[in-house]
mmCIF file of C-alpha atoms in Angstrom:
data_model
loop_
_atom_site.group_PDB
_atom_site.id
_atom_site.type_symbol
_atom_site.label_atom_id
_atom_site.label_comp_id
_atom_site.label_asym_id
_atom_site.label_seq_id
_atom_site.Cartn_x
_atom_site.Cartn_y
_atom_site.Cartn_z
ATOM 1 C CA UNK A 12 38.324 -25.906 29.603
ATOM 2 C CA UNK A 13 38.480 -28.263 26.494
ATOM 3 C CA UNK A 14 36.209 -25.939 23.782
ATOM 4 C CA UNK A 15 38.375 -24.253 21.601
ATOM 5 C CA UNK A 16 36.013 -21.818 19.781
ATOM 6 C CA UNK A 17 38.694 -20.144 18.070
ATOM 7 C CA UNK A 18 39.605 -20.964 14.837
ATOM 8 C CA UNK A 19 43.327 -21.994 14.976
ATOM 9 C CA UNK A 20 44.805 -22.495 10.868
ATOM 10 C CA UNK A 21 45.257 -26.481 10.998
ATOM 11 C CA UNK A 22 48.946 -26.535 9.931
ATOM 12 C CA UNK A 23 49.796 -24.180 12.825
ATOM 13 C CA UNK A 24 47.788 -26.138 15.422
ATOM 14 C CA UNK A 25 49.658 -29.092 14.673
ATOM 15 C CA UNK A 26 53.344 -27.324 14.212
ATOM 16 C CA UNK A 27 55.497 -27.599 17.507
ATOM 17 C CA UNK A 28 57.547 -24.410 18.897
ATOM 18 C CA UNK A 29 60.995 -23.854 18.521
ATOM 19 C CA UNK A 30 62.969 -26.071 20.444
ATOM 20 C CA UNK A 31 66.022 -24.447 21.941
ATOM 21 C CA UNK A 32 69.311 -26.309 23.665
ATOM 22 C CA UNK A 33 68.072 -27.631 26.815
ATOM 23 C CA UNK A 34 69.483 -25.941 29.697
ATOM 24 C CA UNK A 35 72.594 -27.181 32.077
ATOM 25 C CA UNK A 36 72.645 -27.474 35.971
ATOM 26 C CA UNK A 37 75.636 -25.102 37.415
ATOM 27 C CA UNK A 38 78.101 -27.816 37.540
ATOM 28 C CA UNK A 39 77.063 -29.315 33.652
ATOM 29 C CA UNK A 40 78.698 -27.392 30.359
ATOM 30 C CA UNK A 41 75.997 -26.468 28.079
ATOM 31 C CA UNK A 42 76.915 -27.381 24.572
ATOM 32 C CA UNK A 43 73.823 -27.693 22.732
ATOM 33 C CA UNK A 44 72.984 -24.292 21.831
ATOM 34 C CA UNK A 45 76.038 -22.917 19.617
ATOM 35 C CA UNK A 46 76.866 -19.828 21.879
ATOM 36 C CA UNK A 47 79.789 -18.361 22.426
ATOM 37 C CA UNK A 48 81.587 -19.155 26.341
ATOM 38 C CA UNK A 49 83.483 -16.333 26.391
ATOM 39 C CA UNK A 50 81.689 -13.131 27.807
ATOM 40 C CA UNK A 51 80.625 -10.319 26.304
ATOM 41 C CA UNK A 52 84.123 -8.069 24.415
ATOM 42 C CA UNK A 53 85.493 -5.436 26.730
ATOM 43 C CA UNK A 54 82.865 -2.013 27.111
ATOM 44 C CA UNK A 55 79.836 -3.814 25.728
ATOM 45 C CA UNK A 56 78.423 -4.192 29.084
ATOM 46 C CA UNK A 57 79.002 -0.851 29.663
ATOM 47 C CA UNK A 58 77.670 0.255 26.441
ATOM 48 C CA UNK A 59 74.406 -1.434 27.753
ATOM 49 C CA UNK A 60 74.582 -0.534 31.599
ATOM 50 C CA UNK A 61 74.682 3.321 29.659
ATOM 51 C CA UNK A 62 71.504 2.501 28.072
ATOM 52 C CA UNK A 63 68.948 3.200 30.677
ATOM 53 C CA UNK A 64 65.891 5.580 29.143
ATOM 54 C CA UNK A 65 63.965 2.516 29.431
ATOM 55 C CA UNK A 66 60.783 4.698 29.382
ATOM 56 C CA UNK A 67 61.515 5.479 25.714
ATOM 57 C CA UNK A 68 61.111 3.634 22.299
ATOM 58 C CA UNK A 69 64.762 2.358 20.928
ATOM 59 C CA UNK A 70 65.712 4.103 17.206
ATOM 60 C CA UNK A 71 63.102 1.699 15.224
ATOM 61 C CA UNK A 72 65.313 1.275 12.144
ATOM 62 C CA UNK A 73 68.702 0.869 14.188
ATOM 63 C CA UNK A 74 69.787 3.795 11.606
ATOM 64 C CA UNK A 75 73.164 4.047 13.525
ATOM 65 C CA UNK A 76 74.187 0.197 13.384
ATOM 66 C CA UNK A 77 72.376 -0.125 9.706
ATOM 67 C CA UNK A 78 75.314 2.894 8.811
ATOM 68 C CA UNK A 79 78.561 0.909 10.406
ATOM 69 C CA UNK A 80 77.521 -2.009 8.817
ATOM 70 C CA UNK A 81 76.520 -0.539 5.280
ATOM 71 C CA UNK A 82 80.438 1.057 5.550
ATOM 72 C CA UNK A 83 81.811 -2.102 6.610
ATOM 73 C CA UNK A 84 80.833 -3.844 3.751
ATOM 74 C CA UNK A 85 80.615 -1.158 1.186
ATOM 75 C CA UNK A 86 76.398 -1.220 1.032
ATOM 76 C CA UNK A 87 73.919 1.980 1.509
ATOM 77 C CA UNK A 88 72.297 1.779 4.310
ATOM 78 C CA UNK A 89 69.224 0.956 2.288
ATOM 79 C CA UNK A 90 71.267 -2.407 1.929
ATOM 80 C CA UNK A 91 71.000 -3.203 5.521
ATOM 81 C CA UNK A 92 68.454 -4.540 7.739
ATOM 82 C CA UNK A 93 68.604 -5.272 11.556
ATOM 83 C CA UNK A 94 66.183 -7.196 13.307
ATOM 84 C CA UNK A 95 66.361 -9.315 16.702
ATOM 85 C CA UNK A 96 68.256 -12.162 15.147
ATOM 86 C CA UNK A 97 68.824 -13.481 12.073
ATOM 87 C CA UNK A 98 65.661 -16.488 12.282
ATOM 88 C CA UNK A 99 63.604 -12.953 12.656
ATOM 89 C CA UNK A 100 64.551 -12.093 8.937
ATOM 90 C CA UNK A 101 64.377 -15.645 8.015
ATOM 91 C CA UNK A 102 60.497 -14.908 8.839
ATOM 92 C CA UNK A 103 59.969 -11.461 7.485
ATOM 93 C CA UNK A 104 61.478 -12.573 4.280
ATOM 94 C CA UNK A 105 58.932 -15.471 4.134
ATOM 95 C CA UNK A 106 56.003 -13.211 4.624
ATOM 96 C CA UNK A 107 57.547 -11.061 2.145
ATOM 97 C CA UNK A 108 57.793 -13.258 -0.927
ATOM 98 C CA UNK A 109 55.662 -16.711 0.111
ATOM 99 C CA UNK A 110 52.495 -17.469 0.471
ATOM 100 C CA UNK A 111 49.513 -20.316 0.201
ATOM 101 C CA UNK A 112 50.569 -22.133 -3.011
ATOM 102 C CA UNK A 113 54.228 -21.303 -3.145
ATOM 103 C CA UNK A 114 57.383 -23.075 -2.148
ATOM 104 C CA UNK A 115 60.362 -22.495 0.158
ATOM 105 C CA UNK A 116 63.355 -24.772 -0.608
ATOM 106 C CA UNK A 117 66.815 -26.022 1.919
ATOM 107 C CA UNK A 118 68.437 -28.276 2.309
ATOM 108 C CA UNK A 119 67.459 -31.247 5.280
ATOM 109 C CA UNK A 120 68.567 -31.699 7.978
ATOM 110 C CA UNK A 121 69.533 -27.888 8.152
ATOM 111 C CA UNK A 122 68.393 -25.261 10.645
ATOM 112 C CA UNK A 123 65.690 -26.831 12.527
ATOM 113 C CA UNK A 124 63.846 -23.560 12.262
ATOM 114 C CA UNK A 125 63.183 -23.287 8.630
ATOM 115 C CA UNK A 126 59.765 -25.542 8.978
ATOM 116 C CA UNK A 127 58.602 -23.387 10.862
ATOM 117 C CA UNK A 128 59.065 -20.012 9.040
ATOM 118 C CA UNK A 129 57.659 -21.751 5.980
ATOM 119 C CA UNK A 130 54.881 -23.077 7.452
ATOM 120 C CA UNK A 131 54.157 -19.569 9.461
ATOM 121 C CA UNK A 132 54.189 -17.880 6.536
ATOM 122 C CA UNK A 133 51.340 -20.298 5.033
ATOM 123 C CA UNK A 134 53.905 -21.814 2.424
ATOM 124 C CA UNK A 135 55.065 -25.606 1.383
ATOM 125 C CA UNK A 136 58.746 -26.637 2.646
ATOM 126 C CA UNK A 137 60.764 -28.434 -0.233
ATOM 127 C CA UNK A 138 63.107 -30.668 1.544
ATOM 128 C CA UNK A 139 66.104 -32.208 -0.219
ATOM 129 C CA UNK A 140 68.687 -34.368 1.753
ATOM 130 C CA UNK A 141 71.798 -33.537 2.488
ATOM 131 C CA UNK A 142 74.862 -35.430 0.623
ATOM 132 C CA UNK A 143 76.243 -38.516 2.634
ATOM 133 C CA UNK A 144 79.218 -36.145 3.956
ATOM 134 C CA UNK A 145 76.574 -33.733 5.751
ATOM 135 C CA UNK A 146 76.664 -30.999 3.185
ATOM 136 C CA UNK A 147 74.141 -29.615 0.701
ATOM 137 C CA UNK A 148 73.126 -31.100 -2.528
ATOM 138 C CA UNK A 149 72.699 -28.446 -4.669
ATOM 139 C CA UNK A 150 72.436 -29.783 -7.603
ATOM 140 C CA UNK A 151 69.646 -31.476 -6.221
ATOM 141 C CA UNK A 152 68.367 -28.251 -4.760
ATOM 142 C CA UNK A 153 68.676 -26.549 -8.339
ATOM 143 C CA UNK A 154 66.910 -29.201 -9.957
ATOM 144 C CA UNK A 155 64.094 -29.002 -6.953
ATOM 145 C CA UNK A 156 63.025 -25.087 -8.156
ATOM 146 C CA UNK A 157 59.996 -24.947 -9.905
ATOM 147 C CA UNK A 158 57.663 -22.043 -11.213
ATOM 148 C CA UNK A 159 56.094 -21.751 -7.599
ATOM 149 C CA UNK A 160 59.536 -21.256 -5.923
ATOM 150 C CA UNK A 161 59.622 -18.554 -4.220
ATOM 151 C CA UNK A 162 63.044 -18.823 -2.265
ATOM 152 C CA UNK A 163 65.818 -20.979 -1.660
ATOM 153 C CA UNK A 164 68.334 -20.900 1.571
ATOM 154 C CA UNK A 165 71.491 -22.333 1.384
ATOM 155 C CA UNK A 166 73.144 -22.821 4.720
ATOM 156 C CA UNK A 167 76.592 -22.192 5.275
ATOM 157 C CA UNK A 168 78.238 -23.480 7.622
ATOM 158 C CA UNK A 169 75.107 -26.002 7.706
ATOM 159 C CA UNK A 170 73.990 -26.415 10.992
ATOM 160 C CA UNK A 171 73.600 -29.183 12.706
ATOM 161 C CA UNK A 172 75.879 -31.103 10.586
ATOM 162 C CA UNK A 173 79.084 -28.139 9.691
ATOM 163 C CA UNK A 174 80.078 -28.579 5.966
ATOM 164 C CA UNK A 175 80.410 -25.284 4.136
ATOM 165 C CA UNK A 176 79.312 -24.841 0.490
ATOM 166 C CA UNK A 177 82.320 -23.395 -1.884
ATOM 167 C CA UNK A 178 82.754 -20.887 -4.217
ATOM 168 C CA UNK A 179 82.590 -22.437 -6.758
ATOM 169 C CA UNK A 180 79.533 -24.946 -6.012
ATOM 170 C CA UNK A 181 77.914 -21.358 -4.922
ATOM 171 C CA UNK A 182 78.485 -20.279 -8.584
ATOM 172 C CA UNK A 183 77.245 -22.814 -10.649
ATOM 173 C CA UNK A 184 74.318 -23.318 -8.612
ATOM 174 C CA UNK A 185 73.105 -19.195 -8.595
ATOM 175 C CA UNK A 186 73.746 -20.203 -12.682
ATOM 176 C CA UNK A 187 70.898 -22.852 -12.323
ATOM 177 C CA UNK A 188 68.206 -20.393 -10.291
ATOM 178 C CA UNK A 189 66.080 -18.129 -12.043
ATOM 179 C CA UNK A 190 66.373 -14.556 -11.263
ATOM 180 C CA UNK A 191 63.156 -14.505 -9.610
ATOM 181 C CA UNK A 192 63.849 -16.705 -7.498
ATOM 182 C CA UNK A 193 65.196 -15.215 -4.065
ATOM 183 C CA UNK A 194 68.412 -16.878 -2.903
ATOM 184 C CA UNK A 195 68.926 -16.362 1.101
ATOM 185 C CA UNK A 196 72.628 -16.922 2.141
ATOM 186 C CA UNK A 197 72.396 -18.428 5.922
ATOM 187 C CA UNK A 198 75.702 -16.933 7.030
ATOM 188 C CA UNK A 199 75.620 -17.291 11.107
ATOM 189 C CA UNK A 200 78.646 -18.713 11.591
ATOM 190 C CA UNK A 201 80.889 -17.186 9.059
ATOM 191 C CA UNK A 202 83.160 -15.698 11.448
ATOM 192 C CA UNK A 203 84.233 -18.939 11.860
ATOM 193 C CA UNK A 204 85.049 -20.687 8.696
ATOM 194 C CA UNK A 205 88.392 -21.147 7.809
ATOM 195 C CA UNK A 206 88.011 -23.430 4.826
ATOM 196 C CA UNK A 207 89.613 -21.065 2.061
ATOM 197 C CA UNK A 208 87.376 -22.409 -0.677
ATOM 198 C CA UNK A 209 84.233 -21.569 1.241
ATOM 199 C CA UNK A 210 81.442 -19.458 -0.236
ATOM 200 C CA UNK A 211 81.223 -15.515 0.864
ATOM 201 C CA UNK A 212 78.329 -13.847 0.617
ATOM 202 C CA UNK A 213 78.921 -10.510 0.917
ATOM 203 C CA UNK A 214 81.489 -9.939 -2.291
ATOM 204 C CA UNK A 215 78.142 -11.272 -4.617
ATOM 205 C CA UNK A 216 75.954 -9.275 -3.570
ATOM 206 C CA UNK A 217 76.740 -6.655 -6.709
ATOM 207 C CA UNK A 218 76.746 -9.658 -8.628
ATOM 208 C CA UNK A 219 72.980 -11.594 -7.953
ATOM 209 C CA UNK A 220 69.943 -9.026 -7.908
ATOM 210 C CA UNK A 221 68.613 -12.045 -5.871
ATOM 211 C CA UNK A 222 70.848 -12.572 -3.281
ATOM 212 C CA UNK A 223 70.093 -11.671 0.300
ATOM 213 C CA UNK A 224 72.742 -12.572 3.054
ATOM 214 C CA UNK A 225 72.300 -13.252 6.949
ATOM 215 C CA UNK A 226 74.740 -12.324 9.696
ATOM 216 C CA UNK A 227 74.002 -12.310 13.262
ATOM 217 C CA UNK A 228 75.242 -11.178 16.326
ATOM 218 C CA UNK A 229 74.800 -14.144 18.256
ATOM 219 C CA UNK A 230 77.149 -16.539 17.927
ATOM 220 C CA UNK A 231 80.993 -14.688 16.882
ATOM 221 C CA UNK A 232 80.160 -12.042 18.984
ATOM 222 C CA UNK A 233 78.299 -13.537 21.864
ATOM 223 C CA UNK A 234 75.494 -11.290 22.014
ATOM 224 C CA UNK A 235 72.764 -14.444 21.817
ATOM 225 C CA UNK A 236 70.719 -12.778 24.964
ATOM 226 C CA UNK A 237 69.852 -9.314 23.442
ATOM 227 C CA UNK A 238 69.204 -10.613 19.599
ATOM 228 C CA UNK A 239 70.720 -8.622 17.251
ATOM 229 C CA UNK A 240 70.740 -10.078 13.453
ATOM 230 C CA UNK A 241 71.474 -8.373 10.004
ATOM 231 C CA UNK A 242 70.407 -8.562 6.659
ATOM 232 C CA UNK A 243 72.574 -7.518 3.304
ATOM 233 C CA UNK A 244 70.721 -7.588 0.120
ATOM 234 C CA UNK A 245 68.627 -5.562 -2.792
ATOM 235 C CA UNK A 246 67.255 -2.609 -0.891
ATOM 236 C CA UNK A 247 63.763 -3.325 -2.777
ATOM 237 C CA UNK A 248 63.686 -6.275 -0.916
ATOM 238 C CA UNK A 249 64.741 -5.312 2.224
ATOM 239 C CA UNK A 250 62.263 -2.569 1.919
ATOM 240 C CA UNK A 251 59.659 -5.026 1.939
ATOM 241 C CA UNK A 252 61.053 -6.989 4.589
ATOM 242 C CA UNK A 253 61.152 -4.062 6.877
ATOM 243 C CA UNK A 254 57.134 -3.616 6.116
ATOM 244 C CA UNK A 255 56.796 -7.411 7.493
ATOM 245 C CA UNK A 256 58.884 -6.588 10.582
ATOM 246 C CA UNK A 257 57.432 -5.926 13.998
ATOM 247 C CA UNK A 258 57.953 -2.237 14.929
ATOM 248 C CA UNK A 259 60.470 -1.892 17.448
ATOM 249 C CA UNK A 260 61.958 -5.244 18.110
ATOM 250 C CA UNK A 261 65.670 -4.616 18.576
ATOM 251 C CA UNK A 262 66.352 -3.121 21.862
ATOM 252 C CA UNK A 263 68.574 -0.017 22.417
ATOM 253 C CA UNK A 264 70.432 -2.217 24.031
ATOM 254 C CA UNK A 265 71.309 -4.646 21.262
ATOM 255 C CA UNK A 266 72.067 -1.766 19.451
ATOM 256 C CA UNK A 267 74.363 -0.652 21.223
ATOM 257 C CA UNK A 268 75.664 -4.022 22.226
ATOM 258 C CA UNK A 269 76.152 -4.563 18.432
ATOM 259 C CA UNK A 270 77.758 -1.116 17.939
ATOM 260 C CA UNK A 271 80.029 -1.488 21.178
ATOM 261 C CA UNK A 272 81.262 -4.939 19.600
ATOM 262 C CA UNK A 273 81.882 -3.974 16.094
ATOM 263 C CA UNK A 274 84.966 -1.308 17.303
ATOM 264 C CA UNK A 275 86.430 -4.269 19.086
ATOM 265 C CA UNK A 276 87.356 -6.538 15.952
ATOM 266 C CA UNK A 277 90.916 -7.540 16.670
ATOM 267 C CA UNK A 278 89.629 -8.988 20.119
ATOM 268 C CA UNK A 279 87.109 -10.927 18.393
ATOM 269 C CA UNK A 280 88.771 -12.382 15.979
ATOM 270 C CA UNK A 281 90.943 -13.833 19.015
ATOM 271 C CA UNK A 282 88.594 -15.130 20.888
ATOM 272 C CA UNK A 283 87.311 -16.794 17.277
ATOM 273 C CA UNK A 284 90.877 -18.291 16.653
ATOM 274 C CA UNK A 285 90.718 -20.255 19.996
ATOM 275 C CA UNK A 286 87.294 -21.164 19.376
ATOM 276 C CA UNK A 287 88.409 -22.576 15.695
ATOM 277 C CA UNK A 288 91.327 -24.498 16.898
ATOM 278 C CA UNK A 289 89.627 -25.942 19.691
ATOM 279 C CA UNK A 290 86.766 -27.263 17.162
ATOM 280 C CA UNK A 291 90.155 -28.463 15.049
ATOM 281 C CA UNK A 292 91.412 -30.429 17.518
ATOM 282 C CA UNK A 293 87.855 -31.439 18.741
ATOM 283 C CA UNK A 294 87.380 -33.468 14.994
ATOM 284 C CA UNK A 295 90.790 -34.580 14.860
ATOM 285 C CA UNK A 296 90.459 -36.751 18.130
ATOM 286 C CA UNK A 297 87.054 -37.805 17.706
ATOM 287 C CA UNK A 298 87.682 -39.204 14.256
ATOM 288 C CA UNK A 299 90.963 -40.406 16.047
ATOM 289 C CA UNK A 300 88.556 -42.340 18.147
ATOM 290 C CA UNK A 301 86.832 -43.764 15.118
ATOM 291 C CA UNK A 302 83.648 -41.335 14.709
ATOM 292 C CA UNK A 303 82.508 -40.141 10.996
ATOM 293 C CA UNK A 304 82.320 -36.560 12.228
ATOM 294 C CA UNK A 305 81.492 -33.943 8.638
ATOM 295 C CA UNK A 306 83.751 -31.439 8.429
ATOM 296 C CA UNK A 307 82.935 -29.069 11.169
ATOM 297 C CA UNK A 308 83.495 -24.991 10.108
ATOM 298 C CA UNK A 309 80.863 -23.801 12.515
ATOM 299 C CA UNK A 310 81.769 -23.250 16.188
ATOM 300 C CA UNK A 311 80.068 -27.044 16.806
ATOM 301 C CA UNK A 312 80.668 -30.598 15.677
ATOM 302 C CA UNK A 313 78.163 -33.185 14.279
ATOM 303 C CA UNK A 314 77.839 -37.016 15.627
ATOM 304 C CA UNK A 315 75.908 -38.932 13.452
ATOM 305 C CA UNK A 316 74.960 -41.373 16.076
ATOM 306 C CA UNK A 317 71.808 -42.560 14.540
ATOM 307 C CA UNK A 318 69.179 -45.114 16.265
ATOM 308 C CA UNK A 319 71.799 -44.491 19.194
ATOM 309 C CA UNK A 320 71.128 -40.886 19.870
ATOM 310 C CA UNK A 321 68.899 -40.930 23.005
ATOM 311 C CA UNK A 322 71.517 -43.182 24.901
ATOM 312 C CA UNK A 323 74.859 -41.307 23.473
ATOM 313 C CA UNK A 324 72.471 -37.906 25.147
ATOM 314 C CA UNK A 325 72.117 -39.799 28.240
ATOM 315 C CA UNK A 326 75.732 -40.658 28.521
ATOM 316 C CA UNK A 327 76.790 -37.210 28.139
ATOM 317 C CA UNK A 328 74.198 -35.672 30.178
ATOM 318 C CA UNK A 329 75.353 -38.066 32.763
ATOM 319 C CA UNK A 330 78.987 -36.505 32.443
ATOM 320 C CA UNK A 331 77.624 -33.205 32.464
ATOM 321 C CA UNK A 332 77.671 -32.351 28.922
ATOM 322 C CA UNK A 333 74.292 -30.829 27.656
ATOM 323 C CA UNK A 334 74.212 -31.561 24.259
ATOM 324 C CA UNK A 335 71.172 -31.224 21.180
ATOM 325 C CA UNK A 336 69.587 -34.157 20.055
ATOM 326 C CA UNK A 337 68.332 -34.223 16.594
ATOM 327 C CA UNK A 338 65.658 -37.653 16.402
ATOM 328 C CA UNK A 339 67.720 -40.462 15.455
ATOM 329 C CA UNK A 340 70.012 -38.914 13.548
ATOM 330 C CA UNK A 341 72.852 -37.374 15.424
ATOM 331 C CA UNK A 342 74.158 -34.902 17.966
ATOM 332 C CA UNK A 343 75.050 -31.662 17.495
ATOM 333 C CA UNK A 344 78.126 -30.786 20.103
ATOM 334 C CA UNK A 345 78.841 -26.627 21.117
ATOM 335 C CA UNK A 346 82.573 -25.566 20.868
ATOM 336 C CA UNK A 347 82.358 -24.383 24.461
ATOM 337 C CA UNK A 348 84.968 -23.821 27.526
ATOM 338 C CA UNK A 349 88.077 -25.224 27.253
ATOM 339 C CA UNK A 350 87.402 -27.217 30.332
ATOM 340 C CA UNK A 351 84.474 -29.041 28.478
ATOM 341 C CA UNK A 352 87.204 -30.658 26.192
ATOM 342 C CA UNK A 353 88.377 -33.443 28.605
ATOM 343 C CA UNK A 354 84.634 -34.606 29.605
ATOM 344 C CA UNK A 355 83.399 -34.559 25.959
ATOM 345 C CA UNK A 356 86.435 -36.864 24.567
ATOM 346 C CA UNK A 357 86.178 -39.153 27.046
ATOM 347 C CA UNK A 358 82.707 -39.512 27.093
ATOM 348 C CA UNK A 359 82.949 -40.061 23.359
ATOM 349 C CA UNK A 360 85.503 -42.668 23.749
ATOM 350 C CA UNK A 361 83.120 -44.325 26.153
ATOM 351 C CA UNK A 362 80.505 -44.625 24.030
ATOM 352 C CA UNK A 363 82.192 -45.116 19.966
ATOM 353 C CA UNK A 364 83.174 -48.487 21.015
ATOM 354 C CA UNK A 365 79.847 -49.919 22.032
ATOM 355 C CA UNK A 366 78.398 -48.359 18.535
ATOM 356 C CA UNK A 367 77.469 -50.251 15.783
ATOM 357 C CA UNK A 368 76.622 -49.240 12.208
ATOM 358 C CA UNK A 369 73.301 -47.610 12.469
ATOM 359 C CA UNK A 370 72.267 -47.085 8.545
ATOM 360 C CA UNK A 371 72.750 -43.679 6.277
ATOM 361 C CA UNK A 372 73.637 -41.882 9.839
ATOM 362 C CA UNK A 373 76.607 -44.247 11.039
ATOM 363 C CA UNK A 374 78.716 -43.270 13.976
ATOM 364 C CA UNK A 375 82.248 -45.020 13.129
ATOM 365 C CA UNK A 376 84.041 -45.271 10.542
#
């Protein structure tokens, strides 16, 4: 059947789907999705396993979760939002503010999702290139608000490429941005930042009427399978992002995944130290090897291996490291099980010394 009598809006019918890290076979590590190898923190499967009324609706506005995390960081509940993942948020806010005629501005190449929500939500991306050392410009980003602006994300840790954005570069930037403006902190990977200069979120948000942050359950906590994100921000705004939201979406079971996870802090923050020095020493021998790698504070590292990407993919696929591919621009490696460590080095090392200079996204030093 080739009619398509439907009308399809143009810029959807031409915008691809979310591409997620490829899969690995049982003997490859999978690195190219950013999740956490460790399991799930002791009693959160049983917290899940006790969830089992699968013939009813879950609590629609996650009221319980919404209350730990309003006292955990000193919010109403009002001041929370929950939804199944943070990129879910990333959307309702979009539909919430933007529209036909309006503009969404980040930083590029950032989360490979933000196109997407723009475009969904029928408004114009504003791209602006990263800095040479992977991080954001945001001066440039400042300077890229106009009067049709509707919000701005600033990613941090950026993914793919890892820089954080500091305090202080935080500061003088909210200076530049109108108060309309909204201002949407990407936090996914904070637990994992250990840069003390780095921006946090959560200690402005009394400070910018503007300022929404985004947490998620994915990644520090390992929950990626049952999507559980957050919100923090103006409860006006919230408010309207829960009227985007799709009834319903987080799962009793995320909830009390989430809930289940939160009372076991001291374990996490463990299991985040190993993860954090294993990225450490990750960097250190790559750029021992000769690679440019950016300062990595996510739980990943960034190869800018340019024209050379598809080949450095092969290689590692061919070791059995599944890693994500970003055009010809780089690879974005997962801090995953320690046993990955040996294969991705020495893959590496196989491959930095046939590598030559490949323009803006060079692989060596």
């Amino acid at each position: 059947m080739t009619d398509q009598p439907v009308h399809i809006r143009p810029e959807i019918a031409v915008l691809p789907a979310y591409k997620q890290g490829r899969q690995a076979a049982a003997d490859a590590f999978k690195l190219s999705s950013n999740e956490n190898p460790f399991p799930p923190l002791p009693g959160v499967v049983e917290a899940v396993q006790a969830q089992t009324a699968f013939n009813r609706y879950p609590d629609a506005s996650a009221i319980a979760l919404r209350a730990v995390l309003a006292n955990r960081f000193g919010v109403t509940v009002d001041e929370v939002h929950v939804a199944p993942g943070s990129v879910a948020i990333l959307h309702e806010l979009a539909k919430a503010t933007s529209g036909p005629g309006d503009e969404v501005v980040y930083a590029w190449r950032s989360f490979e999702a933000y196109p997407g929500v723009v475009t969904v939500a029928g408004a114009t991306s504003v791209q602006v290139p990263n800095r040479a050392d992977g991080g954001h410009d945001l001066d440039a980003m400042a300077a890229a608000v106009t009067e049709r602006t509707r919000i701005v994300i600033v990613c941090t840790p950026n993914n793919p490429t890892g820089p954080i954005v500091t305090a202080a570069e935080f500061d003088a930037f909210m200076a530049r941005v109108p108060a309309t403006v909204l201002v949407v902190l990407d936090e996914a990977y904070a637990e994992f930042v250990t840069d003390p200069d780095a921006v946090r979120g959560v200690p402005l948000l009394e400070r910018y009427q503007n300022l929404v942050v985004l947490r998620t359950f994915s990644k520090a906590y390992g929950l990626a399978g049952l999507r559980v994100g957050y919100a923090l921000g103006p409860a006006y705004v919230l408010d309207a992002v829960r009227a985007c939201a799709i009834p319903l979406s987080v799962t009793a079971q995320g909830q009390a995944a989430a809930l289940a996870s939160l009372e076991r802090e001291s374990e996490l923050l463990e299991r985040v130290t190993h993860l954090t020095e294993r990225r450490d020493r990750i960097v250190s021998e790559l750029r021992a090897q000769g690679w440019d790698v950016p300062d990595a504070q996510g739980n990943f590292v960034w190869l800018p291996t340019g024209d050379h990407t598809a080949h450095a993919t092969e290689q590692f696929e061919h070791a059995g490291i599944i890693v994500r591919a970003f055009g010809n621009e780089g690879l974005r490696i997962s801090i995953g099980e320690h046993e990955a460590v040996g294969k991705l080095l020495e893959t590496a090392r196989s491959l930095v010394g046939g590598l030559t200079t490949a323009g803006p996204a060079r692989p060596l030093r």
